[in-house]
């Protein structure tokens, strides 16, 4: 999705530069200027437009991390119990 937003901005900026509504950059820097300007425009757009997807992924990841921590704690307690039984 983020790549799609960037490509859309890249096409839009390239058209605006060719039409003359946006400066073309300095000398031979036109392609770099177009890419840089598209990056600057697409970053805040993706931050705003992809907020819902980012929140969903964060929820999924935090759930997985909590599950992994619970499994790790359970494994530690089993190892401690086995070690205590072996020493007794």
mmCIF file of C-alpha atoms in Angstrom:
data_model
loop_
_atom_site.group_PDB
_atom_site.id
_atom_site.type_symbol
_atom_site.label_atom_id
_atom_site.label_comp_id
_atom_site.label_asym_id
_atom_site.label_seq_id
_atom_site.Cartn_x
_atom_site.Cartn_y
_atom_site.Cartn_z
ATOM 1 C CA UNK A 1 0.000 0.000 0.000
ATOM 2 C CA UNK A 2 2.812 2.354 0.876
ATOM 3 C CA UNK A 3 4.529 1.606 -2.408
ATOM 4 C CA UNK A 4 1.292 2.324 -4.271
ATOM 5 C CA UNK A 5 0.986 5.718 -2.599
ATOM 6 C CA UNK A 6 4.603 6.492 -3.484
ATOM 7 C CA UNK A 7 4.138 5.474 -7.134
ATOM 8 C CA UNK A 8 0.996 7.590 -7.352
ATOM 9 C CA UNK A 9 2.863 10.588 -5.933
ATOM 10 C CA UNK A 10 5.773 9.928 -8.275
ATOM 11 C CA UNK A 11 3.493 9.969 -11.320
ATOM 12 C CA UNK A 12 1.708 13.089 -10.080
ATOM 13 C CA UNK A 13 4.960 14.964 -9.414
ATOM 14 C CA UNK A 14 6.411 13.907 -12.780
ATOM 15 C CA UNK A 15 3.321 15.232 -14.560
ATOM 16 C CA UNK A 16 3.399 18.490 -12.583
ATOM 17 C CA UNK A 17 7.098 18.984 -13.396
ATOM 18 C CA UNK A 18 6.514 18.310 -17.098
ATOM 19 C CA UNK A 19 3.565 20.723 -17.175
ATOM 20 C CA UNK A 20 5.690 23.358 -15.441
ATOM 21 C CA UNK A 21 3.627 23.839 -12.296
ATOM 22 C CA UNK A 22 6.471 22.545 -10.119
ATOM 23 C CA UNK A 23 10.125 23.581 -10.596
ATOM 24 C CA UNK A 24 12.197 21.006 -12.479
ATOM 25 C CA UNK A 25 15.186 21.086 -10.128
ATOM 26 C CA UNK A 26 18.717 22.234 -10.792
ATOM 27 C CA UNK A 27 20.465 21.270 -14.022
ATOM 28 C CA UNK A 28 20.527 17.513 -14.570
ATOM 29 C CA UNK A 29 18.989 16.724 -11.151
ATOM 30 C CA UNK A 30 15.463 16.400 -12.544
ATOM 31 C CA UNK A 31 14.920 12.645 -11.875
ATOM 32 C CA UNK A 32 16.391 12.891 -8.376
ATOM 33 C CA UNK A 33 14.275 15.971 -7.677
ATOM 34 C CA UNK A 34 11.091 14.211 -8.809
ATOM 35 C CA UNK A 35 11.820 11.142 -6.659
ATOM 36 C CA UNK A 36 12.741 13.240 -3.616
ATOM 37 C CA UNK A 37 9.642 15.384 -3.932
ATOM 38 C CA UNK A 38 7.472 12.273 -4.318
ATOM 39 C CA UNK A 39 9.022 10.804 -1.152
ATOM 40 C CA UNK A 40 8.382 13.994 0.793
ATOM 41 C CA UNK A 41 4.750 14.073 -0.332
ATOM 42 C CA UNK A 42 4.034 10.347 0.066
ATOM 43 C CA UNK A 43 5.426 10.032 3.621
ATOM 44 C CA UNK A 44 2.769 12.116 5.399
ATOM 45 C CA UNK A 45 0.070 10.750 3.093
ATOM 46 C CA UNK A 46 0.924 7.165 4.025
ATOM 47 C CA UNK A 47 1.084 8.108 7.702
ATOM 48 C CA UNK A 48 -2.464 9.452 7.571
ATOM 49 C CA UNK A 49 -4.044 7.093 5.031
ATOM 50 C CA UNK A 50 -2.573 3.869 6.425
ATOM 51 C CA UNK A 51 -3.274 4.576 10.104
ATOM 52 C CA UNK A 52 -5.971 1.889 10.378
ATOM 53 C CA UNK A 53 -3.734 -0.820 8.916
ATOM 54 C CA UNK A 54 -0.835 0.254 11.143
ATOM 55 C CA UNK A 55 -3.026 0.047 14.256
ATOM 56 C CA UNK A 56 -4.298 -3.421 13.289
ATOM 57 C CA UNK A 57 -0.761 -4.690 12.745
ATOM 58 C CA UNK A 58 0.331 -3.224 16.077
ATOM 59 C CA UNK A 59 -2.492 -5.048 17.847
ATOM 60 C CA UNK A 60 -1.571 -8.338 16.182
ATOM 61 C CA UNK A 61 2.106 -7.973 16.999
ATOM 62 C CA UNK A 62 1.491 -7.045 20.641
ATOM 63 C CA UNK A 63 -0.787 -10.089 20.985
ATOM 64 C CA UNK A 64 1.921 -12.351 19.578
ATOM 65 C CA UNK A 65 4.551 -10.852 21.868
ATOM 66 C CA UNK A 66 2.307 -11.360 24.917
ATOM 67 C CA UNK A 67 1.709 -14.981 23.912
ATOM 68 C CA UNK A 68 5.431 -15.578 23.471
ATOM 69 C CA UNK A 69 6.149 -14.050 26.895
ATOM 70 C CA UNK A 70 3.551 -16.321 28.510
ATOM 71 C CA UNK A 71 5.080 -19.406 26.864
ATOM 72 C CA UNK A 72 8.541 -18.353 27.957
ATOM 73 C CA UNK A 73 7.398 -17.843 31.547
ATOM 74 C CA UNK A 74 5.682 -21.266 31.522
ATOM 75 C CA UNK A 75 8.842 -22.915 30.192
ATOM 76 C CA UNK A 76 10.964 -21.229 32.852
ATOM 77 C CA UNK A 77 8.679 -22.389 35.654
ATOM 78 C CA UNK A 78 8.764 -25.984 34.306
ATOM 79 C CA UNK A 79 12.554 -25.895 34.143
ATOM 80 C CA UNK A 80 12.765 -24.494 37.668
ATOM 81 C CA UNK A 81 10.440 -27.199 38.991
ATOM 82 C CA UNK A 82 12.444 -29.931 37.265
ATOM 83 C CA UNK A 83 15.710 -28.516 38.592
ATOM 84 C CA UNK A 84 14.326 -28.297 42.140
ATOM 85 C CA UNK A 85 13.061 -31.889 41.936
ATOM 86 C CA UNK A 86 16.440 -33.115 40.711
ATOM 87 C CA UNK A 87 18.289 -31.399 43.566
ATOM 88 C CA UNK A 88 15.966 -32.685 46.257
#
